[in-house]
Short mmCIF file of C-alpha atoms in Angstrom, two decimals:
data_model
loop_
_atom_site.label_atom_id
_atom_site.label_comp_id
_atom_site.label_asym_id
_atom_site.label_seq_id
_atom_site.Cartn_x
_atom_site.Cartn_y
_atom_site.Cartn_z
CA MET A 236 42.45 146.25 149.09
CA THR A 237 42.61 145.47 144.97
CA ILE A 238 43.66 147.08 141.66
CA LEU A 239 41.58 147.36 138.67
CA ALA A 240 44.27 147.15 135.80
CA MET A 241 42.73 147.95 132.05
CA ASP A 242 44.36 146.27 129.13
CA GLN A 243 43.49 147.96 126.49
CA GLY A 244 44.75 145.82 123.09
CA THR A 245 44.64 145.57 119.66
CA THR A 246 41.61 143.64 118.85
CA SER A 247 39.84 143.46 122.30
CA SER A 248 39.93 145.15 125.77
CA ARG A 249 40.16 143.34 128.98
CA ALA A 250 40.11 144.34 132.29
CA LEU A 251 41.12 142.50 135.73
CA ILE A 252 41.07 142.93 139.26
CA PHE A 253 44.20 141.86 141.08
CA SER A 254 44.66 141.22 144.93
CA ASP A 255 47.74 143.43 146.58
CA ASP A 256 49.80 139.95 146.28
CA LEU A 257 48.88 140.54 142.52
CA ARG A 258 46.67 137.28 142.20
CA VAL A 259 44.14 137.59 139.60
CA LYS A 260 40.25 137.82 140.99
CA ALA A 261 38.12 138.65 138.17
CA LEU A 262 38.83 138.99 134.27
CA ASP A 263 36.73 140.84 131.81
CA GLN A 264 37.11 140.95 127.87
CA GLN A 265 35.30 142.10 124.80
CA GLU A 266 36.22 142.16 120.96
CA PHE A 267 35.43 144.89 118.78
CA ALA A 268 35.31 146.58 115.61
CA GLN A 269 38.53 146.38 113.33
CA HIS A 270 38.33 148.66 110.07
CA PHE A 271 40.28 148.48 106.84
CA PRO A 272 39.53 151.31 104.56
CA ARG A 273 42.25 150.43 101.95
CA SER A 274 44.65 147.92 101.85
CA GLY A 275 47.60 148.42 104.11
CA TRP A 276 45.35 150.90 106.44
CA VAL A 277 43.81 149.96 110.07
CA GLU A 278 41.47 151.92 112.33
CA HIS A 279 39.72 151.58 115.46
CA ASP A 280 36.85 153.72 116.11
CA PRO A 281 37.93 155.78 119.50
CA GLY A 282 33.97 155.12 120.87
CA ASP A 283 34.99 151.57 120.47
CA ILE A 284 38.18 151.38 122.66
CA TRP A 285 36.21 153.72 125.33
CA ALA A 286 33.29 151.74 125.60
CA SER A 287 34.83 148.50 125.58
CA THR A 288 37.26 149.33 128.24
CA ALA A 289 34.54 150.87 130.62
CA ALA A 290 32.33 148.19 130.05
CA THR A 291 34.74 145.40 130.83
CA ALA A 292 35.97 147.26 133.95
CA ARG A 293 32.55 147.16 135.31
CA GLY A 294 31.98 143.60 134.61
CA ALA A 295 35.28 142.71 136.29
CA LEU A 296 34.44 144.72 139.32
CA GLU A 297 31.14 143.04 139.40
CA LYS A 298 32.56 139.42 138.70
CA ALA A 299 34.99 140.41 141.82
CA GLY A 300 31.93 141.32 144.00
CA ASN A 301 32.66 144.91 143.41
CA PRO A 302 35.61 145.13 145.76
CA ALA A 303 37.79 148.39 147.29
CA ILE A 304 40.09 149.40 144.31
CA ALA A 305 42.92 151.12 145.45
CA ALA A 306 44.32 152.37 142.80
CA ILE A 307 44.12 151.76 138.33
CA GLY A 308 46.83 150.83 136.45
CA ILE A 309 46.64 150.84 132.58
CA THR A 310 48.15 149.25 130.05
CA ASN A 311 47.72 149.95 125.94
CA GLN A 312 48.46 149.13 122.62
CA ARG A 313 51.06 151.70 121.62
CA GLU A 314 51.87 154.06 118.82
CA THR A 315 47.72 153.93 117.86
CA THR A 316 46.92 157.26 117.56
CA VAL A 317 43.60 159.69 118.72
CA VAL A 318 42.79 163.18 117.41
CA TRP A 319 40.06 165.13 119.29
CA ASP A 320 38.44 168.69 120.43
CA ARG A 321 39.47 169.64 123.10
CA ARG A 322 36.29 171.47 124.24
CA THR A 323 34.08 168.48 123.04
CA GLY A 324 35.95 165.51 123.59
CA ASP A 325 34.94 164.47 120.02
CA PRO A 326 37.55 162.39 117.96
CA ILE A 327 37.80 164.38 114.58
CA HIS A 328 38.95 161.02 112.82
CA ARG A 329 39.24 157.19 113.55
CA ALA A 330 42.10 156.03 115.86
CA ILE A 331 44.76 155.18 113.13
CA VAL A 332 46.62 151.68 114.80
CA TRP A 333 49.97 151.23 114.84
CA GLN A 334 49.62 148.38 112.04
CA ASP A 335 48.80 150.97 109.46
CA ARG A 336 50.76 151.71 106.69
CA ARG A 337 49.47 154.73 104.92
CA THR A 338 51.89 157.05 105.97
CA ALA A 339 54.89 155.05 103.88
CA ASP A 340 55.47 157.52 101.56
CA ALA A 341 55.84 160.19 104.03
CA CYS A 342 58.25 158.55 106.02
CA ALA A 343 60.40 157.54 102.78
CA ALA A 344 60.47 160.97 101.92
CA LEU A 345 62.01 162.01 105.04
CA ARG A 346 64.52 159.29 104.80
CA GLU A 347 65.52 160.22 101.26
CA ALA A 348 66.09 163.79 102.61
CA GLY A 349 68.66 162.81 105.29
CA HIS A 350 66.64 163.16 108.43
CA GLU A 351 66.60 159.57 109.73
CA PRO A 352 70.18 159.67 111.61
CA ALA A 353 68.32 162.82 113.59
CA VAL A 354 65.51 160.95 114.10
CA THR A 355 67.42 157.91 115.56
CA ALA A 356 69.60 159.76 117.74
CA THR A 357 66.93 161.77 119.64
CA THR A 358 64.26 159.53 119.74
CA GLY A 359 65.42 155.72 119.43
CA LEU A 360 63.50 155.29 116.44
CA LEU A 361 63.56 154.51 112.84
CA LEU A 362 61.21 156.81 110.30
CA ASP A 363 58.66 153.92 109.84
CA PRO A 364 54.53 154.43 109.52
CA TYR A 365 54.45 152.20 112.70
CA PHE A 366 55.28 155.34 115.28
CA SER A 367 52.82 157.89 116.01
CA ALA A 368 54.40 161.33 114.95
CA THR A 369 53.51 161.11 110.70
CA LYS A 370 49.93 159.56 112.04
CA ILE A 371 49.02 162.38 113.53
CA GLY A 372 50.44 164.83 110.61
CA TRP A 373 48.01 162.79 108.08
CA ILE A 374 45.17 163.62 110.34
CA LEU A 375 45.90 167.29 109.99
CA ASP A 376 46.31 167.27 106.72
CA HIS A 377 43.30 164.98 105.61
CA VAL A 378 40.20 166.53 108.32
CA ASP A 379 39.30 170.18 106.93
CA GLY A 380 40.21 172.69 109.54
CA ALA A 381 42.56 170.72 111.67
CA ARG A 382 45.83 172.15 111.24
CA ASP A 383 44.59 175.26 112.28
CA ALA A 384 42.77 174.03 115.07
CA ALA A 385 45.74 172.23 116.22
CA LYS A 386 47.72 175.47 116.18
CA ALA A 387 45.17 177.49 117.97
CA GLY A 388 45.74 174.88 120.78
CA ASP A 389 41.89 173.15 120.21
CA LEU A 390 42.99 169.67 119.14
CA ALA A 391 44.73 167.25 121.63
CA PHE A 392 46.71 164.36 120.46
CA GLY A 393 46.89 161.18 122.53
CA THR A 394 48.09 157.41 122.37
CA VAL A 395 45.57 155.15 123.61
CA ASP A 396 46.50 155.44 127.68
CA THR A 397 45.98 159.05 126.98
CA PHE A 398 42.26 159.06 125.74
CA LEU A 399 41.73 156.62 128.22
CA ILE A 400 42.89 158.91 131.05
CA TRP A 401 41.16 162.00 129.50
CA LYS A 402 37.73 160.01 129.31
CA LEU A 403 38.28 158.67 132.75
CA THR A 404 38.82 161.84 134.03
CA GLY A 405 36.06 163.61 132.30
CA GLY A 406 38.70 165.67 130.58
CA ARG A 407 40.74 167.21 133.63
CA SER A 408 43.95 165.39 133.00
CA HIS A 409 45.51 165.02 129.27
CA VAL A 410 48.90 163.25 130.55
CA THR A 411 51.28 159.99 129.46
CA ASP A 412 53.98 158.31 130.93
CA ALA A 413 57.50 157.93 129.35
CA THR A 414 56.76 154.33 127.47
CA ASN A 415 53.93 155.56 125.62
CA ALA A 416 55.51 159.06 124.58
CA ALA A 417 58.57 157.13 123.70
CA ARG A 418 56.87 155.52 120.50
CA THR A 419 55.57 158.71 118.76
CA LEU A 420 58.84 159.61 116.95
CA LEU A 421 58.55 163.33 119.16
CA TYR A 422 59.85 162.28 122.51
CA ASP A 423 63.75 162.57 123.24
CA ILE A 424 64.69 159.67 125.51
CA HIS A 425 68.08 161.30 126.48
CA SER A 426 66.30 164.37 128.04
CA GLY A 427 63.33 162.70 129.22
CA ASP A 428 60.89 165.69 127.30
CA TRP A 429 58.95 166.65 124.12
CA SER A 430 61.62 167.54 121.49
CA ASP A 431 61.28 170.75 119.78
CA GLU A 432 63.11 169.94 116.85
CA MET A 433 61.27 166.21 116.32
CA CYS A 434 58.02 168.38 116.84
CA ASP A 435 59.16 170.96 113.92
CA LEU A 436 60.16 168.03 111.71
CA PHE A 437 56.88 166.41 111.75
CA GLY A 438 54.95 169.62 111.48
CA ILE A 439 53.30 168.84 115.17
CA PRO A 440 52.27 171.49 117.00
CA ARG A 441 53.74 171.09 121.31
CA ALA A 442 50.46 172.44 122.49
CA MET A 443 49.03 169.13 120.99
CA LEU A 444 50.87 167.00 123.09
CA PRO A 445 50.24 165.35 127.11
CA GLU A 446 52.02 166.18 130.13
CA LEU A 447 54.74 163.71 131.09
CA ARG A 448 54.65 161.45 133.81
CA ASP A 449 56.74 158.26 135.29
CA SER A 450 55.11 154.70 134.71
CA ALA A 451 53.97 155.17 138.76
CA ASP A 452 52.57 158.35 139.19
CA ASP A 453 49.67 160.69 139.83
CA PHE A 454 47.56 160.47 136.70
CA GLY A 455 44.22 161.96 137.70
CA MET A 456 41.00 160.77 139.64
CA THR A 457 38.39 159.17 137.57
CA ARG A 458 34.97 160.36 137.57
CA ALA A 459 33.13 159.39 140.42
CA ASP A 460 29.97 158.47 138.33
CA LEU A 461 31.86 155.67 136.80
CA PHE A 462 32.59 153.50 139.48
CA GLY A 463 30.48 154.81 142.02
CA ARG A 464 33.50 157.17 143.84
CA GLU A 465 36.62 158.62 142.55
CA ILE A 466 39.69 156.37 142.11
CA PRO A 467 43.03 157.27 141.48
CA ILE A 468 45.36 156.15 138.02
CA LEU A 469 48.37 155.40 139.64
CA GLY A 470 50.11 153.46 136.74
CA VAL A 471 50.47 154.01 132.88
CA ALA A 472 52.87 151.50 130.43
CA GLY A 473 52.54 150.72 126.86
CA ASP A 474 51.53 147.26 126.63
CA GLN A 475 55.37 145.91 125.93
CA GLN A 476 57.02 147.98 128.63
CA ALA A 477 54.17 146.73 131.24
CA ALA A 478 54.95 143.03 130.03
CA THR A 479 59.02 143.86 130.73
CA VAL A 480 57.71 145.00 134.16
CA GLY A 481 54.98 141.96 134.54
CA GLN A 482 57.97 139.93 133.79
CA ALA A 483 60.04 141.29 136.54
CA CYS A 484 62.88 142.02 133.82
CA PHE A 485 64.55 144.55 136.19
CA THR A 486 68.20 143.78 135.72
CA PRO A 487 70.13 144.33 132.60
CA GLY A 488 70.61 141.28 130.11
CA MET A 489 66.90 140.26 130.80
CA MET A 490 64.87 139.65 128.16
CA LYS A 491 61.15 139.10 127.43
CA SER A 492 58.81 138.32 124.18
CA THR A 493 55.13 138.92 124.47
CA TYR A 494 52.87 137.13 121.65
CA GLY A 495 49.66 138.62 121.18
CA THR A 496 48.36 140.33 118.11
CA GLY A 497 52.41 140.91 117.28
CA CYS A 498 55.27 139.94 118.80
CA PHE A 499 57.91 142.18 120.72
CA ALA A 500 60.97 141.48 122.07
CA LEU A 501 62.60 143.88 125.10
CA LEU A 502 66.08 143.23 126.31
CA ASN A 503 66.54 145.41 129.71
CA THR A 504 69.76 147.57 129.24
CA GLY A 505 70.01 149.44 132.04
CA ASP A 506 70.63 152.95 132.39
CA GLN A 507 72.24 152.69 128.94
CA ALA A 508 70.45 153.45 125.57
CA VAL A 509 72.24 151.29 123.63
CA ALA A 510 72.51 152.49 119.44
CA SER A 511 71.86 149.46 117.30
CA ASP A 512 73.70 148.75 114.91
CA ASN A 513 70.74 145.84 113.58
CA ARG A 514 68.21 148.32 113.33
CA LEU A 515 66.49 147.79 116.70
CA LEU A 516 64.54 150.19 118.33
CA THR A 517 66.39 151.78 121.72
CA THR A 518 63.29 152.73 123.93
CA VAL A 519 62.26 153.43 127.00
CA ALA A 520 61.18 150.10 129.48
CA TYR A 521 60.18 151.90 132.44
CA ARG A 522 60.68 155.51 134.53
CA LEU A 523 60.22 155.19 138.03
CA ASN A 524 60.95 157.95 140.43
CA GLY A 525 62.38 159.97 137.60
CA GLN A 526 65.11 157.35 136.39
CA THR A 527 64.91 156.10 133.16
CA THR A 528 65.53 152.08 132.21
CA TYR A 529 66.33 151.76 128.35
CA ALA A 530 65.51 148.82 126.51
CA LEU A 531 66.58 147.38 122.76
CA GLU A 532 63.19 146.41 121.22
CA GLY A 533 62.19 144.17 118.05
CA SER A 534 59.13 144.51 116.79
CA ILE A 535 56.95 141.83 115.10
CA PHE A 536 53.99 143.23 113.60
CA VAL A 537 51.85 139.76 112.87
CA ALA A 538 52.20 136.92 115.38
CA GLY A 539 48.53 136.07 116.99
CA ALA A 540 47.24 137.75 113.87
CA VAL A 541 48.57 135.44 111.79
CA VAL A 542 46.06 132.65 113.53
CA GLN A 543 43.15 135.27 113.33
CA TRP A 544 43.65 135.48 109.55
CA LEU A 545 43.50 131.45 109.80
CA ARG A 546 40.25 131.54 111.33
CA ASP A 547 38.57 134.77 110.07
CA GLY A 548 40.20 134.83 106.82
CA LEU A 549 40.51 131.48 105.56
CA GLY A 550 37.44 129.75 107.57
CA VAL A 551 40.27 126.92 107.97
CA ILE A 552 40.12 126.87 111.83
CA ARG A 553 36.94 127.72 114.05
CA ARG A 554 38.83 128.66 117.12
CA ALA A 555 42.82 129.42 117.91
CA GLY A 556 43.08 126.39 120.15
CA ASP A 557 42.59 124.27 117.06
CA THR A 558 46.06 125.21 115.72
CA GLY A 559 47.55 122.83 118.18
CA ALA A 560 45.58 119.65 117.09
CA LEU A 561 46.21 120.48 113.46
CA TRP A 562 49.93 120.71 114.18
CA ASP A 563 49.85 117.38 115.20
CA GLN A 564 48.33 116.28 112.23
CA ALA A 565 50.88 118.04 109.75
CA ASP A 566 52.71 116.21 107.26
CA PRO A 567 56.40 116.13 108.58
CA GLY A 568 57.32 115.73 104.71
CA GLN A 569 55.94 119.13 103.62
CA ASP A 570 58.35 122.18 104.98
CA ILE A 571 55.88 125.12 104.21
CA ILE A 572 57.12 128.38 105.02
CA MET A 573 55.17 131.20 105.89
CA VAL A 574 56.25 134.81 105.67
CA PRO A 575 52.84 136.62 107.65
CA ALA A 576 54.15 140.09 106.27
CA PHE A 577 50.14 141.41 105.84
CA THR A 578 51.41 145.09 106.84
CA GLY A 579 54.73 144.48 106.24
CA LEU A 580 57.92 143.38 107.78
CA GLY A 581 59.17 144.68 111.09
CA ALA A 582 62.30 144.41 112.97
CA PRO A 583 64.87 144.13 111.72
CA HIS A 584 63.90 144.29 107.97
CA TRP A 585 61.11 147.39 108.66
CA ARG A 586 59.98 147.05 104.94
CA PRO A 587 56.19 148.29 105.22
CA ASP A 588 55.85 147.59 101.50
CA VAL A 589 56.36 144.29 101.31
CA ARG A 590 53.75 141.55 101.44
CA GLY A 591 53.30 138.14 103.02
CA ALA A 592 53.70 135.21 100.85
CA VAL A 593 53.32 131.13 101.50
CA PHE A 594 56.27 128.75 100.33
CA GLY A 595 56.33 125.40 99.67
CA LEU A 596 52.43 124.63 98.62
CA THR A 597 51.84 121.02 96.99
CA ARG A 598 48.62 119.53 96.37
CA ALA A 599 48.47 117.62 99.68
CA THR A 600 48.90 121.06 101.71
CA GLY A 601 45.65 121.32 104.02
CA PRO A 602 44.84 123.12 106.97
CA ALA A 603 47.03 121.38 109.13
CA GLU A 604 50.19 122.20 107.35
CA LEU A 605 49.10 125.89 107.09
CA ALA A 606 48.52 125.84 110.83
CA ARG A 607 51.58 124.77 111.58
CA ALA A 608 53.57 127.05 108.99
CA ALA A 609 51.60 129.78 110.67
CA LEU A 610 52.87 128.96 114.27
CA GLU A 611 56.34 128.41 112.85
CA SER A 612 56.56 131.85 111.13
CA VAL A 613 56.48 133.32 114.80
CA GLY A 614 59.36 131.21 116.11
CA PHE A 615 61.22 132.10 113.20
CA GLN A 616 60.14 135.79 113.36
CA THR A 617 61.71 135.69 117.27
CA ARG A 618 65.24 134.20 116.25
CA ASP A 619 65.71 137.14 113.69
CA LEU A 620 65.24 139.59 116.68
CA TRP A 621 67.42 137.19 118.81
CA GLN A 622 70.22 137.22 116.76
CA ALA A 623 70.21 141.00 116.27
CA MET A 624 69.76 141.57 119.47
CA ALA A 625 72.85 139.00 120.58
CA ALA A 626 74.93 141.51 118.19
CA ASP A 627 74.19 144.54 119.55
CA TRP A 628 74.28 143.67 123.68
CA ASP A 629 76.87 140.72 124.27
CA GLY A 630 75.42 137.94 126.19
CA ALA A 631 72.19 138.46 124.88
CA GLY A 632 71.55 135.24 122.67
CA LYS A 633 72.51 133.37 125.65
CA ALA A 634 69.98 134.72 128.04
CA VAL A 635 66.62 132.77 128.70
CA LEU A 636 63.59 134.06 126.92
CA ARG A 637 60.64 134.92 129.16
CA VAL A 638 57.51 134.68 127.65
CA ASP A 639 54.13 135.85 128.19
CA GLY A 640 50.76 136.64 125.94
CA GLY A 641 48.13 134.07 124.07
CA MET A 642 49.98 132.35 121.93
CA THR A 643 52.21 130.68 124.98
CA ALA A 644 49.30 128.64 125.64
CA SER A 645 50.16 126.61 122.65
CA GLU A 646 52.79 124.12 123.65
CA PRO A 647 53.84 123.07 120.08
CA ALA A 648 54.60 126.81 119.23
CA MET A 649 56.77 127.18 122.52
CA GLN A 650 58.75 124.05 121.85
CA PHE A 651 59.56 125.12 118.25
CA LEU A 652 60.34 128.85 119.44
CA ALA A 653 63.07 126.94 121.79
CA ASP A 654 64.23 124.92 118.88
CA ILE A 655 64.96 127.13 116.52
CA LEU A 656 66.59 129.87 118.72
CA GLY A 657 68.50 126.58 120.19
CA ALA A 658 68.09 128.29 124.14
CA PRO A 659 65.43 127.86 126.85
CA VAL A 660 62.35 129.52 127.24
CA ASP A 661 60.47 129.95 130.26
CA ARG A 662 56.76 130.76 130.61
CA PRO A 663 55.68 131.96 133.91
CA VAL A 664 52.61 130.39 135.69
CA ASN A 665 50.62 134.00 135.23
CA THR A 666 50.75 134.66 131.71
CA GLU A 667 48.92 138.01 132.04
CA THR A 668 52.03 139.85 132.66
CA THR A 669 51.03 142.78 131.11
CA ALA A 670 47.89 143.44 133.23
CA GLN A 671 49.68 142.78 135.95
CA GLY A 672 52.55 145.17 135.07
CA ALA A 673 49.98 147.59 135.18
CA ALA A 674 48.58 146.58 138.01
CA TRP A 675 51.91 146.21 139.90
CA LEU A 676 52.92 149.77 138.64
CA ALA A 677 49.72 151.29 140.06
CA GLY A 678 49.76 149.06 143.66
CA TRP A 679 53.09 149.76 144.46
CA ARG A 680 52.63 153.96 143.75
CA ALA A 681 49.66 153.15 146.26
CA GLY A 682 51.93 151.50 148.66
CA ILE A 683 50.12 148.45 148.81
CA CYS A 684 52.51 146.35 146.55
CA PRO A 685 56.10 145.38 146.98
CA GLY A 686 59.21 147.32 145.62
CA PRO A 687 61.21 145.53 142.40
CA ASP A 688 63.17 143.12 144.41
CA GLU A 689 60.32 141.62 146.55
CA TYR A 690 58.28 141.86 143.63
CA ALA A 691 60.87 139.99 141.43
CA ALA A 692 60.95 137.28 143.86
CA MET A 693 57.43 136.73 143.51
CA TRP A 694 57.82 135.29 139.69
CA ARG A 695 57.34 132.01 139.46
CA LEU A 696 57.79 129.38 136.02
CA ASP A 697 55.07 127.52 134.87
CA ARG A 698 57.80 125.43 132.50
CA ARG A 699 60.90 125.20 130.41
CA PHE A 700 61.34 124.51 126.58
CA THR A 701 64.21 123.16 126.35
CA PRO A 702 65.76 122.72 122.54
CA GLN A 703 64.98 119.05 121.28
CA MET A 704 65.72 120.09 117.37
CA ASP A 705 69.55 119.10 116.50
CA ALA A 706 71.93 121.99 114.92
CA THR A 707 71.91 120.56 111.60
CA ARG A 708 68.55 120.98 111.07
CA ARG A 709 67.63 124.03 112.85
CA GLU A 710 69.96 125.94 110.98
CA ALA A 711 69.07 124.34 107.41
CA ARG A 712 65.23 125.38 108.62
CA TYR A 713 65.89 128.74 109.43
CA ASP A 714 67.98 129.29 106.23
CA ARG A 715 65.20 128.26 104.08
CA TRP A 716 63.40 130.79 106.42
CA LYS A 717 65.67 133.76 105.52
CA ARG A 718 65.33 132.56 101.83
CA ALA A 719 61.57 132.98 101.82
CA VAL A 720 62.05 136.46 103.51
CA GLN A 721 64.60 137.63 100.97
CA ALA A 722 62.05 136.45 98.07
CA VAL A 723 59.23 138.52 99.53
CA VAL A 724 61.56 142.19 99.87
CA ALA A 725 62.74 141.19 96.79
CA MET A 726 58.98 140.99 95.45
CA GLY A 727 58.21 144.29 97.44
#
C-alpha cells in the first residue's frame, strides 16, 4: 500500500507518492500565480491553490502507475487565510498569504492598547500581521456583507489545509489540526481549544472556525470522483511542523530548519510550552493521541524567495541552481551584505515595517557577488534564530541542526551556514521531509507505517557540514550583518 502526500506551498503545489517504508515513488509539481496588489500585500487565488493541488495529485498517481492509496497526508503553507461561503463553497476574497503585511497597523493598535501580553500568554504568538486572525478581520471588514454573514454562520474560515479538506470532501469536513490552529492567534495552546477571549479580541465569530483534530486523525473521506474511489485523509500538519516530524525530531532539544520560500527553525521542547524571552514563538510541534508536544520557533520571511528575486526580479540568474556557480566566481574581496527584508523582518526582530537593503556595493559588484550575498543572508538570519533559541533553551546552541528544503541542495550555502553558526549542519538523504512528515502521520494512523521510535531509527544522513571558518572571521562577519540589520531598522 502507498500514501499520497499533498504538499501545498507558497509558490507551488506538490504531490508525492510514498511507499509504506516512506520511499518516494513519484512526484509532481506545479507553480501557481502570486498576486501583489499593493506594496506589502500578497494574495493567492484559492481556485489556483485547489486546481494545482488536485492536478499534481492526479499527476503523481499517474506517474506511480495508479497504485492503491491507503491514506492521504496534507501539509501546507501556514497562516494563509481563506474565507468562503458555506452554501456555495466559493471564496469571498483571494487568500491573504502569510507574507502579507496589510494588517500591520491593526496589530500595532492592539499592541499599543496593551493586548500583546495576553495574546502571547494564550497563543504563544506575537501581535504580527503574519498570523491569521487580523487577516480574517480584514476580509470581514472589506467584503460587503461579510461580517453579518459570518455572525449568521454562513461563512467558513480555514488555513490552506482546511480549505483543501473542504474541497476534497465535497464540503463534508470543516476541520484542521492543532499545528495549523496554533498559527491563527485564536487557539489556546495550553487548553488545546479555540479561545473565546481571542475570538472576542479580534472580532472573529467562533462559528467560522473549523473543528479541531490531532495531527494523525480522521479528517474525512475524499469524494469518490476525484481519484476513482473514496480515500481517507488521516494526517495533517502545517509545513514546518510536518518537516519537524519528517526529520524525526521527537526528542526535546532536537532542532530542524527548513529552507523554502522562508526559513523556519523549530526546537522540540517536549511537554513544556517554553515562554521565550527573545521574541521567538511558542507553538505546537505536533499533537498525537491527544498529547501536545511544543516547540520554540523562529520564522524568517525570506530565504528561497531571495533567489527567486534574483531570477524573476533582477534577471541575474536563469535558474535557482545558477547561484552555486556564481558563488565560486564571486570576488572574495567584496564583503556585500544583503538584508532581504522584502516583507519586513521576522524573528527575533518582528519589524513588519522595514524593507530590504544591500550594503557594500562597488562598481565591481555584479551578479556573482549579489548571488553570494543572497545565499549568505539566509545563514546570517539563521544565526539570529540560533542565538535566540540558545538563550531561551539551555543547550540549544550546542545542538546539531538538521536541515531540509530546496536550498539545502546548495553546497556553498550549507557550508556557510555551518561556518557562521560554528556548529555542525546535518542534511538527510531524503530532503523531502515536509511531505514525508505528512505521509508518516497518515501512514501511522492507517496502521501501515512504524511508530515514532522505529521511524526515527530510519533517519539517514547524507552529509554533515562542519565549520571551516575561524572564530575571529566568523564574529567579524556576523557583527557586520548585525550593523546592517540595525541600519534597515533605523530606516524603517
